[in-house]
PDB file of C-alpha atoms in Angstrom:
ATOM      1  CA  MET I   1     -31.358 -22.986  59.134  1.00  0.00           C
ATOM      2  CA  LYS I   2     -30.636 -19.810  56.829  1.00  0.00           C
ATOM      3  CA  LYS I   3     -28.518 -20.450  53.790  1.00  0.00           C
ATOM      4  CA  VAL I   4     -25.775 -17.984  52.685  1.00  0.00           C
ATOM      5  CA  LEU I   5     -23.932 -18.481  49.161  1.00  0.00           C
ATOM      6  CA  THR I   6     -20.367 -17.133  48.552  1.00  0.00           C
ATOM      7  CA  ILE I   7     -19.248 -16.487  45.166  1.00  0.00           C
ATOM      8  CA  ALA I   8     -15.390 -16.097  45.238  1.00  0.00           C
ATOM      9  CA  GLY I   9     -12.000 -17.248  44.864  1.00  0.00           C
ATOM     10  CA  SER I  10     -10.453 -20.218  46.670  1.00  0.00           C
ATOM     11  CA  ASP I  11      -7.550 -19.588  48.848  1.00  0.00           C
ATOM     12  CA  SER I  12      -5.380 -22.909  48.897  1.00  0.00           C
ATOM     13  CA  SER I  13      -3.983 -21.670  52.447  1.00  0.00           C
ATOM     14  CA  GLY I  14      -7.493 -21.467  53.953  1.00  0.00           C
ATOM     15  CA  GLY I  15      -7.243 -17.958  55.325  1.00  0.00           C
ATOM     16  CA  ALA I  16      -9.123 -15.996  52.817  1.00  0.00           C
ATOM     17  CA  GLY I  17     -11.631 -16.553  50.069  1.00  0.00           C
ATOM     18  CA  ILE I  18     -13.947 -19.088  50.122  1.00  0.00           C
ATOM     19  CA  GLN I  19     -12.376 -21.020  52.827  1.00  0.00           C
ATOM     20  CA  ALA I  20     -12.734 -17.896  54.972  1.00  0.00           C
ATOM     21  CA  ASP I  21     -16.405 -17.421  53.821  1.00  0.00           C
ATOM     22  CA  LEU I  22     -17.336 -20.791  54.666  1.00  0.00           C
ATOM     23  CA  LYS I  23     -15.832 -20.777  58.231  1.00  0.00           C
ATOM     24  CA  THR I  24     -17.380 -17.407  58.875  1.00  0.00           C
ATOM     25  CA  PHE I  25     -20.923 -18.935  57.841  1.00  0.00           C
ATOM     26  CA  SER I  26     -20.378 -21.804  60.105  1.00  0.00           C
ATOM     27  CA  ALA I  27     -19.364 -19.609  62.964  1.00  0.00           C
ATOM     28  CA  HIS I  28     -22.779 -17.693  62.649  1.00  0.00           C
ATOM     29  CA  GLY I  29     -24.898 -20.836  62.604  1.00  0.00           C
ATOM     30  CA  VAL I  30     -25.646 -20.471  58.983  1.00  0.00           C
ATOM     31  CA  PHE I  31     -25.435 -22.985  56.133  1.00  0.00           C
ATOM     32  CA  GLY I  32     -22.749 -22.108  53.583  1.00  0.00           C
ATOM     33  CA  MET I  33     -22.620 -22.852  50.011  1.00  0.00           C
ATOM     34  CA  SER I  34     -20.091 -21.899  47.288  1.00  0.00           C
ATOM     35  CA  VAL I  35     -19.603 -20.918  43.518  1.00  0.00           C
ATOM     36  CA  ILE I  36     -15.665 -20.985  42.963  1.00  0.00           C
ATOM     37  CA  THR I  37     -14.596 -18.112  40.473  1.00  0.00           C
ATOM     38  CA  ALA I  38     -10.966 -18.912  40.493  1.00  0.00           C
ATOM     39  CA  VAL I  39      -8.300 -21.144  42.091  1.00  0.00           C
ATOM     40  CA  THR I  40      -5.405 -19.482  43.594  1.00  0.00           C
ATOM     41  CA  ALA I  41      -1.857 -20.771  44.572  1.00  0.00           C
ATOM     42  CA  GLN I  42      -1.493 -18.643  47.804  1.00  0.00           C
ATOM     43  CA  ASN I  43      -0.079 -18.864  51.329  1.00  0.00           C
ATOM     44  CA  THR I  44       0.461 -16.543  54.273  1.00  0.00           C
ATOM     45  CA  GLN I  45       3.484 -15.082  52.231  1.00  0.00           C
ATOM     46  CA  GLY I  46       1.257 -14.084  49.036  1.00  0.00           C
ATOM     47  CA  VAL I  47      -0.451 -14.919  45.877  1.00  0.00           C
ATOM     48  CA  PHE I  48       1.631 -16.800  43.518  1.00  0.00           C
ATOM     49  CA  ALA I  49      -0.765 -17.974  40.706  1.00  0.00           C
ATOM     50  CA  VAL I  50      -4.395 -17.620  39.581  1.00  0.00           C
ATOM     51  CA  GLN I  51      -6.582 -19.713  37.256  1.00  0.00           C
ATOM     52  CA  ASP I  52      -9.853 -18.444  36.324  1.00  0.00           C
ATOM     53  CA  ILE I  53     -12.876 -20.552  36.313  1.00  0.00           C
ATOM     54  CA  SER I  54     -14.917 -20.473  32.856  1.00  0.00           C
ATOM     55  CA  LYS I  55     -18.113 -18.222  32.757  1.00  0.00           C
ATOM     56  CA  ASP I  56     -19.952 -21.403  31.787  1.00  0.00           C
ATOM     57  CA  ILE I  57     -19.098 -23.322  34.999  1.00  0.00           C
ATOM     58  CA  ILE I  58     -19.662 -20.409  37.220  1.00  0.00           C
ATOM     59  CA  ALA I  59     -23.073 -19.860  35.637  1.00  0.00           C
ATOM     60  CA  LYS I  60     -23.888 -23.574  36.309  1.00  0.00           C
ATOM     61  CA  GLN I  61     -22.871 -23.184  39.843  1.00  0.00           C
ATOM     62  CA  ILE I  62     -24.852 -20.490  40.451  1.00  0.00           C
ATOM     63  CA  GLU I  63     -28.098 -22.013  38.472  1.00  0.00           C
ATOM     64  CA  VAL I  64     -27.980 -25.374  40.289  1.00  0.00           C
ATOM     65  CA  ILE I  65     -27.800 -23.696  43.699  1.00  0.00           C
ATOM     66  CA  PHE I  66     -30.810 -21.342  43.143  1.00  0.00           C
ATOM     67  CA  GLU I  67     -32.843 -23.742  41.309  1.00  0.00           C
ATOM     68  CA  ASP I  68     -32.751 -26.442  44.162  1.00  0.00           C
ATOM     69  CA  ILE I  69     -32.233 -24.069  47.424  1.00  0.00           C
ATOM     70  CA  ASP I  70     -33.480 -20.855  49.016  1.00  0.00           C
ATOM     71  CA  VAL I  71     -30.520 -18.309  49.181  1.00  0.00           C
ATOM     72  CA  ASP I  72     -30.956 -15.951  52.047  1.00  0.00           C
ATOM     73  CA  ALA I  73     -27.751 -13.871  51.419  1.00  0.00           C
ATOM     74  CA  VAL I  74     -24.941 -13.664  48.749  1.00  0.00           C
ATOM     75  CA  LYS I  75     -21.405 -12.535  49.218  1.00  0.00           C
ATOM     76  CA  ILE I  76     -19.369 -11.677  46.312  1.00  0.00           C
ATOM     77  CA  GLY I  77     -15.778 -11.736  46.563  1.00  0.00           C
ATOM     78  CA  MET I  78     -12.877 -12.221  44.153  1.00  0.00           C
ATOM     79  CA  VAL I  79     -14.238 -11.558  40.625  1.00  0.00           C
ATOM     80  CA  SER I  80     -10.983 -11.081  38.296  1.00  0.00           C
ATOM     81  CA  GLN I  81     -12.477 -11.060  34.712  1.00  0.00           C
ATOM     82  CA  ILE I  82     -15.137  -9.014  32.585  1.00  0.00           C
ATOM     83  CA  ASP I  83     -17.020 -12.713  31.592  1.00  0.00           C
ATOM     84  CA  THR I  84     -17.102 -13.450  35.337  1.00  0.00           C
ATOM     85  CA  ILE I  85     -18.579 -10.292  36.456  1.00  0.00           C
ATOM     86  CA  ASN I  86     -21.148 -10.002  33.759  1.00  0.00           C
ATOM     87  CA  THR I  87     -21.930 -13.783  34.237  1.00  0.00           C
ATOM     88  CA  ILE I  88     -22.651 -13.407  38.039  1.00  0.00           C
ATOM     89  CA  ALA I  89     -24.719 -10.143  37.538  1.00  0.00           C
ATOM     90  CA  GLU I  90     -26.848 -11.823  34.977  1.00  0.00           C
ATOM     91  CA  GLU I  91     -27.440 -15.000  36.982  1.00  0.00           C
ATOM     92  CA  LEU I  92     -28.259 -12.877  40.282  1.00  0.00           C
ATOM     93  CA  LYS I  93     -30.940 -10.795  38.406  1.00  0.00           C
ATOM     94  CA  LYS I  94     -32.394 -13.957  36.877  1.00  0.00           C
ATOM     95  CA  TYR I  95     -32.938 -15.581  39.996  1.00  0.00           C
ATOM     96  CA  ASN I  96     -33.767 -12.247  42.040  1.00  0.00           C
ATOM     97  CA  ALA I  97     -31.293 -12.710  44.644  1.00  0.00           C
ATOM     98  CA  LYS I  98     -31.228 -10.684  47.859  1.00  0.00           C
ATOM     99  CA  ASN I  99     -28.955  -9.565  50.570  1.00  0.00           C
ATOM    100  CA  ILE I 100     -25.962  -9.086  48.161  1.00  0.00           C
ATOM    101  CA  VAL I 101     -22.732  -8.134  49.894  1.00  0.00           C
ATOM    102  CA  LEU I 102     -20.168  -7.108  47.652  1.00  0.00           C
ATOM    103  CA  ASP I 103     -16.431  -7.295  48.775  1.00  0.00           C
ATOM    104  CA  PRO I 104     -14.597  -5.403  45.808  1.00  0.00           C
ATOM    105  CA  VAL I 105     -11.338  -7.631  46.040  1.00  0.00           C
ATOM    106  CA  MET I 106      -8.949  -5.980  43.846  1.00  0.00           C
ATOM    107  CA  ILE I 107      -5.348  -6.323  45.229  1.00  0.00           C
ATOM    108  CA  SER I 108      -3.934  -8.752  47.505  1.00  0.00           C
ATOM    109  CA  LYS I 109      -2.015  -7.785  50.821  1.00  0.00           C
ATOM    110  CA  SER I 110       1.137  -8.973  48.928  1.00  0.00           C
ATOM    111  CA  GLY I 111       0.311  -6.439  45.806  1.00  0.00           C
ATOM    112  CA  PHE I 112      -1.031  -9.088  43.557  1.00  0.00           C
ATOM    113  CA  ASP I 113      -3.583  -7.811  41.169  1.00  0.00           C
ATOM    114  CA  LEU I 114      -6.869  -9.800  41.788  1.00  0.00           C
ATOM    115  CA  LEU I 115      -8.988  -7.803  39.652  1.00  0.00           C
ATOM    116  CA  ARG I 116      -7.715  -7.103  36.087  1.00  0.00           C
ATOM    117  CA  PRO I 117      -7.515  -3.371  35.469  1.00  0.00           C
ATOM    118  CA  GLU I 118      -9.870  -3.510  32.474  1.00  0.00           C
ATOM    119  CA  ALA I 119     -12.657  -5.398  34.750  1.00  0.00           C
ATOM    120  CA  LYS I 120     -12.925  -2.574  37.247  1.00  0.00           C
ATOM    121  CA  ASP I 121     -15.441  -0.674  34.992  1.00  0.00           C
ATOM    122  CA  ALA I 122     -17.449  -3.825  34.555  1.00  0.00           C
ATOM    123  CA  LEU I 123     -17.787  -4.541  38.219  1.00  0.00           C
ATOM    124  CA  ILE I 124     -18.948  -0.658  38.760  1.00  0.00           C
ATOM    125  CA  LYS I 125     -21.391  -0.863  36.061  1.00  0.00           C
ATOM    126  CA  ASN I 126     -22.827  -4.618  36.681  1.00  0.00           C
ATOM    127  CA  LEU I 127     -22.270  -5.366  40.373  1.00  0.00           C
ATOM    128  CA  LEU I 128     -22.611  -2.282  42.281  1.00  0.00           C
ATOM    129  CA  PRO I 129     -26.132  -1.462  41.192  1.00  0.00           C
ATOM    130  CA  ILE I 130     -27.489  -4.835  42.736  1.00  0.00           C
ATOM    131  CA  ALA I 131     -25.395  -4.858  45.897  1.00  0.00           C
ATOM    132  CA  THR I 132     -27.230  -4.622  49.211  1.00  0.00           C
ATOM    133  CA  ILE I 133     -23.922  -3.256  50.420  1.00  0.00           C
ATOM    134  CA  ILE I 134     -20.574  -2.608  49.229  1.00  0.00           C
ATOM    135  CA  THR I 135     -17.409  -3.106  51.470  1.00  0.00           C
ATOM    136  CA  PRO I 136     -14.559  -1.551  50.021  1.00  0.00           C
ATOM    137  CA  ASN I 137     -11.318  -0.954  51.942  1.00  0.00           C
ATOM    138  CA  ILE I 138      -9.751   2.552  51.660  1.00  0.00           C
ATOM    139  CA  HIS I 139      -7.431   1.209  48.668  1.00  0.00           C
ATOM    140  CA  GLU I 140     -10.451  -0.149  46.733  1.00  0.00           C
ATOM    141  CA  ALA I 141     -12.571   2.970  47.615  1.00  0.00           C
ATOM    142  CA  ARG I 142      -9.704   5.222  46.091  1.00  0.00           C
ATOM    143  CA  ALA I 143      -9.669   2.856  42.941  1.00  0.00           C
ATOM    144  CA  ILE I 144     -13.335   3.034  42.618  1.00  0.00           C
ATOM    145  CA  THR I 145     -13.749   6.843  43.040  1.00  0.00           C
ATOM    146  CA  GLY I 146     -10.529   7.931  42.102  1.00  0.00           C
ATOM    147  CA  MET I 147     -10.498  10.240  45.230  1.00  0.00           C
ATOM    148  CA  GLU I 148      -7.435  10.536  47.789  1.00  0.00           C
ATOM    149  CA  ILE I 149      -8.493   9.109  51.093  1.00  0.00           C
ATOM    150  CA  LYS I 150      -6.452  10.274  54.239  1.00  0.00           C
ATOM    151  CA  ASN I 151      -8.882  10.735  56.866  1.00  0.00           C
ATOM    152  CA  ILE I 152     -12.560   9.949  58.214  1.00  0.00           C
ATOM    153  CA  ASN I 153     -13.700  12.654  56.407  1.00  0.00           C
ATOM    154  CA  ASP I 154     -12.581  11.651  53.000  1.00  0.00           C
ATOM    155  CA  MET I 155     -14.071   8.109  53.771  1.00  0.00           C
ATOM    156  CA  GLU I 156     -17.456   9.775  54.281  1.00  0.00           C
ATOM    157  CA  MET I 157     -17.013  11.365  50.868  1.00  0.00           C
ATOM    158  CA  ALA I 158     -15.866   8.409  49.150  1.00  0.00           C
ATOM    159  CA  ALA I 159     -18.751   6.274  50.748  1.00  0.00           C
ATOM    160  CA  LYS I 160     -21.335   9.024  49.427  1.00  0.00           C
ATOM    161  CA  ALA I 161     -19.583   8.963  45.875  1.00  0.00           C
ATOM    162  CA  ILE I 162     -19.891   5.054  45.774  1.00  0.00           C
ATOM    163  CA  PHE I 163     -23.468   5.420  46.837  1.00  0.00           C
ATOM    164  CA  GLU I 164     -24.174   7.227  43.790  1.00  0.00           C
ATOM    165  CA  MET I 165     -22.824   4.206  41.790  1.00  0.00           C
ATOM    166  CA  GLY I 166     -25.794   2.278  42.404  1.00  0.00           C
ATOM    167  CA  PRO I 167     -25.348   0.108  45.798  1.00  0.00           C
ATOM    168  CA  LYS I 168     -28.024   0.531  48.616  1.00  0.00           C
ATOM    169  CA  ASN I 169     -25.464   0.868  51.354  1.00  0.00           C
ATOM    170  CA  VAL I 170     -21.741   1.617  51.293  1.00  0.00           C
ATOM    171  CA  LEU I 171     -19.287   0.429  54.241  1.00  0.00           C
ATOM    172  CA  VAL I 172     -15.614   1.901  53.705  1.00  0.00           C
ATOM    173  CA  LYS I 173     -13.196   0.181  55.808  1.00  0.00           C
ATOM    174  CA  GLY I 174     -10.463   2.301  57.792  1.00  0.00           C
ATOM    175  CA  GLY I 175      -8.292  -0.455  58.665  1.00  0.00           C
ATOM    176  CA  HIS I 176      -5.403   1.046  56.651  1.00  0.00           C
ATOM    177  CA  LEU I 177      -5.836   4.395  58.295  1.00  0.00           C
ATOM    178  CA  GLU I 178      -2.902   4.847  60.962  1.00  0.00           C
ATOM    179  CA  GLU I 179      -5.540   5.993  63.777  1.00  0.00           C
ATOM    180  CA  ASP I 180      -8.050   3.416  65.355  1.00  0.00           C
ATOM    181  CA  ALA I 181      -9.712   1.231  62.941  1.00  0.00           C
ATOM    182  CA  THR I 182     -12.978   3.163  62.157  1.00  0.00           C
ATOM    183  CA  ASP I 183     -15.400   1.859  59.343  1.00  0.00           C
ATOM    184  CA  VAL I 184     -17.877   4.300  57.897  1.00  0.00           C
ATOM    185  CA  LEU I 185     -21.469   3.190  56.735  1.00  0.00           C
ATOM    186  CA  PHE I 186     -23.759   5.520  54.555  1.00  0.00           C
ATOM    187  CA  ASP I 187     -27.284   4.321  53.566  1.00  0.00           C
ATOM    188  CA  GLY I 188     -28.159   7.124  51.456  1.00  0.00           C
ATOM    189  CA  TYR I 189     -29.424   9.285  54.491  1.00  0.00           C
ATOM    190  CA  GLU I 190     -26.929   9.172  57.332  1.00  0.00           C
ATOM    191  CA  ILE I 191     -23.325   8.353  58.240  1.00  0.00           C
ATOM    192  CA  ASN I 192     -22.682   5.856  61.104  1.00  0.00           C
ATOM    193  CA  HIS I 193     -19.121   5.117  62.293  1.00  0.00           C
ATOM    194  CA  PHE I 194     -18.022   1.633  63.555  1.00  0.00           C
ATOM    195  CA  LYS I 195     -15.125   1.996  65.917  1.00  0.00           C
ATOM    196  CA  SER I 196     -12.388  -0.477  67.150  1.00  0.00           C
ATOM    197  CA  HIS I 197      -9.162  -0.112  68.740  1.00  0.00           C
ATOM    198  CA  ARG I 198      -6.290  -1.128  66.670  1.00  0.00           C
ATOM    199  CA  ILE I 199      -5.032  -4.565  67.185  1.00  0.00           C
ATOM    200  CA  ASN I 200      -1.054  -4.999  67.149  1.00  0.00           C
ATOM    201  CA  THR I 201      -0.806  -8.061  65.120  1.00  0.00           C
ATOM    202  CA  LYS I 202       0.549  -8.905  61.536  1.00  0.00           C
ATOM    203  CA  ASN I 203      -1.907 -12.022  61.365  1.00  0.00           C
ATOM    204  CA  THR I 204      -4.721 -10.163  59.378  1.00  0.00           C
ATOM    205  CA  HIS I 205      -5.032 -12.383  56.295  1.00  0.00           C
ATOM    206  CA  GLY I 206      -8.652 -12.712  55.020  1.00  0.00           C
ATOM    207  CA  THR I 207     -10.140  -9.817  57.319  1.00  0.00           C
ATOM    208  CA  GLY I 208     -11.923  -8.463  54.314  1.00  0.00           C
ATOM    209  CA  CYS I 209     -13.574 -11.508  53.158  1.00  0.00           C
ATOM    210  CA  THR I 210     -14.378 -12.416  56.811  1.00  0.00           C
ATOM    211  CA  LEU I 211     -16.125  -9.141  57.604  1.00  0.00           C
ATOM    212  CA  SER I 212     -18.076  -9.123  54.558  1.00  0.00           C
ATOM    213  CA  SER I 213     -19.232 -12.976  55.084  1.00  0.00           C
ATOM    214  CA  ALA I 214     -20.284 -11.838  58.665  1.00  0.00           C
ATOM    215  CA  ILE I 215     -22.531  -9.239  57.382  1.00  0.00           C
ATOM    216  CA  ALA I 216     -23.887 -11.377  54.802  1.00  0.00           C
ATOM    217  CA  SER I 217     -24.554 -14.154  57.576  1.00  0.00           C
ATOM    218  CA  ASN I 218     -26.136 -11.386  59.661  1.00  0.00           C
ATOM    219  CA  LEU I 219     -28.483 -10.246  57.017  1.00  0.00           C
ATOM    220  CA  ALA I 220     -29.515 -13.700  56.426  1.00  0.00           C
ATOM    221  CA  LEU I 221     -30.417 -13.947  59.879  1.00  0.00           C
ATOM    222  CA  GLY I 222     -32.806 -11.098  59.651  1.00  0.00           C
ATOM    223  CA  TYR I 223     -30.751  -8.230  61.121  1.00  0.00           C
ATOM    224  CA  SER I 224     -30.746  -4.760  59.606  1.00  0.00           C
ATOM    225  CA  ILE I 225     -27.918  -3.252  57.760  1.00  0.00           C
ATOM    226  CA  PHE I 226     -26.799  -1.260  60.946  1.00  0.00           C
ATOM    227  CA  GLU I 227     -27.002  -4.314  63.034  1.00  0.00           C
ATOM    228  CA  ALA I 228     -25.414  -6.736  60.349  1.00  0.00           C
ATOM    229  CA  VAL I 229     -22.174  -4.458  60.299  1.00  0.00           C
ATOM    230  CA  GLU I 230     -22.016  -3.640  64.056  1.00  0.00           C
ATOM    231  CA  ARG I 231     -22.075  -7.585  64.625  1.00  0.00           C
ATOM    232  CA  ALA I 232     -19.615  -8.098  61.848  1.00  0.00           C
ATOM    233  CA  LYS I 233     -17.521  -5.712  63.119  1.00  0.00           C
ATOM    234  CA  GLU I 234     -17.716  -7.167  66.732  1.00  0.00           C
ATOM    235  CA  TYR I 235     -16.836 -10.681  65.280  1.00  0.00           C
ATOM    236  CA  ILE I 236     -13.987  -9.621  63.171  1.00  0.00           C
ATOM    237  CA  THR I 237     -12.433  -7.684  66.194  1.00  0.00           C
ATOM    238  CA  VAL I 238     -12.422 -10.659  68.232  1.00  0.00           C
ATOM    239  CA  ALA I 239     -11.115 -13.042  65.378  1.00  0.00           C
ATOM    240  CA  ILE I 240      -8.045 -10.637  64.955  1.00  0.00           C
ATOM    241  CA  GLU I 241      -7.381 -10.136  68.775  1.00  0.00           C
ATOM    242  CA  HIS I 242      -6.980 -14.052  68.714  1.00  0.00           C
ATOM    243  CA  SER I 243      -5.531 -14.443  65.157  1.00  0.00           C
ATOM    244  CA  LEU I 244      -3.361 -17.425  64.765  1.00  0.00           C
ATOM    245  CA  SER I 245       0.588 -17.504  63.960  1.00  0.00           C
ATOM    246  CA  ILE I 246       0.131 -19.825  61.186  1.00  0.00           C
ATOM    247  CA  GLY I 247       2.860 -20.036  58.186  1.00  0.00           C
ATOM    248  CA  LYS I 248       6.017 -17.655  57.566  1.00  0.00           C
ATOM    249  CA  GLY I 249       3.942 -14.379  56.581  1.00  0.00           C
ATOM    250  CA  VAL I 250       0.710 -12.847  57.439  1.00  0.00           C
ATOM    251  CA  GLY I 251      -1.195 -15.511  59.348  1.00  0.00           C
ATOM    252  CA  PRO I 252      -5.146 -15.799  59.369  1.00  0.00           C
ATOM    253  CA  THR I 253      -7.846 -14.641  61.940  1.00  0.00           C
ATOM    254  CA  ASN I 254      -9.374 -17.160  64.387  1.00  0.00           C
ATOM    255  CA  HIS I 255     -12.785 -17.710  62.764  1.00  0.00           C
ATOM    256  CA  PHE I 256     -13.842 -20.054  65.530  1.00  0.00           C
ATOM    257  CA  TYR I 257     -12.699 -18.364  68.726  1.00  0.00           C
ATOM    258  CA  THR I 258     -15.758 -17.837  70.336  1.00  0.00           C
ATOM    259  CA  LEU I 259     -17.113 -21.271  69.485  1.00  0.00           C
ATOM    260  CA  TYR I 260     -13.943 -22.824  70.817  1.00  0.00           C
ATOM    261  CA  LYS I 261     -14.142 -20.634  73.967  1.00  0.00           C
ATOM    262  CA  LYS I 262     -17.698 -21.849  74.757  1.00  0.00           C
ATOM    263  CA  ALA I 263     -16.635 -25.336  73.927  1.00  0.00           C
ATOM    264  CA  GLY I 264     -13.568 -25.273  76.360  1.00  0.00           C
ATOM    265  CA  VAL I 265     -10.843 -25.432  73.706  1.00  0.00           C
ATOM    266  CA  LEU I 266      -8.972 -22.167  73.666  1.00  0.00           C
ATOM    267  CA  ASN I 267      -6.634 -21.660  70.465  1.00  0.00           C
ATOM    268  CA  GLU I 268      -4.934 -18.379  71.770  1.00  0.00           C
TER     269      GLU I 268
END
């Protein structure tokens, strides 16, 4: 069985962060492991508090995993502090980690800053260069590049600009555009578009975490970058189509819909 590590924050409501990552890993048939960078108090209505984990505990979590288990892919999510970012970069370099998927989580859907402004430069300098692929949404791509992004052409330009910062591949997600949800992948040579129809639902909590974890799972399973993104896009589309109306706000996606369907248990 392939083993995939998530390095991210914990979501107490279970729809995003570490919890979404582990559910996604399980849905892909890979063994999930976690390094928790922060504990959040959040639900479907927003993020209400964050407590960061110390850099020493983060480093030790990474060390004990890599010294015992072969890690086939790594997903990096919420990393809010400079010390956290630097520690993760140092540890992953030390263990020559492979298939690193960086989801640059910056702002929650409710507007809570999940990456401290002063830490943005550290993320760009230390994590982008070791990433196999980075998966920013339009707001995050704008924050990284300083560019205005209003259409597909802008997304392509932003992907190329981020590529110059060091990652091997860039996927700019178009879910925040008004037209169909088209994601743009740039591998340094060519642009590929991954299109899906826009789904009329408010229940999109954790979609970014889920997509990046699906990409990491597929890379661990041996798929190419293109195939990993294509399969992840298909997975998240189904998960959103059958999302769950849990809570009073933005509900989560349905990570196990396909498995439930195969098992004859339908949670529509």
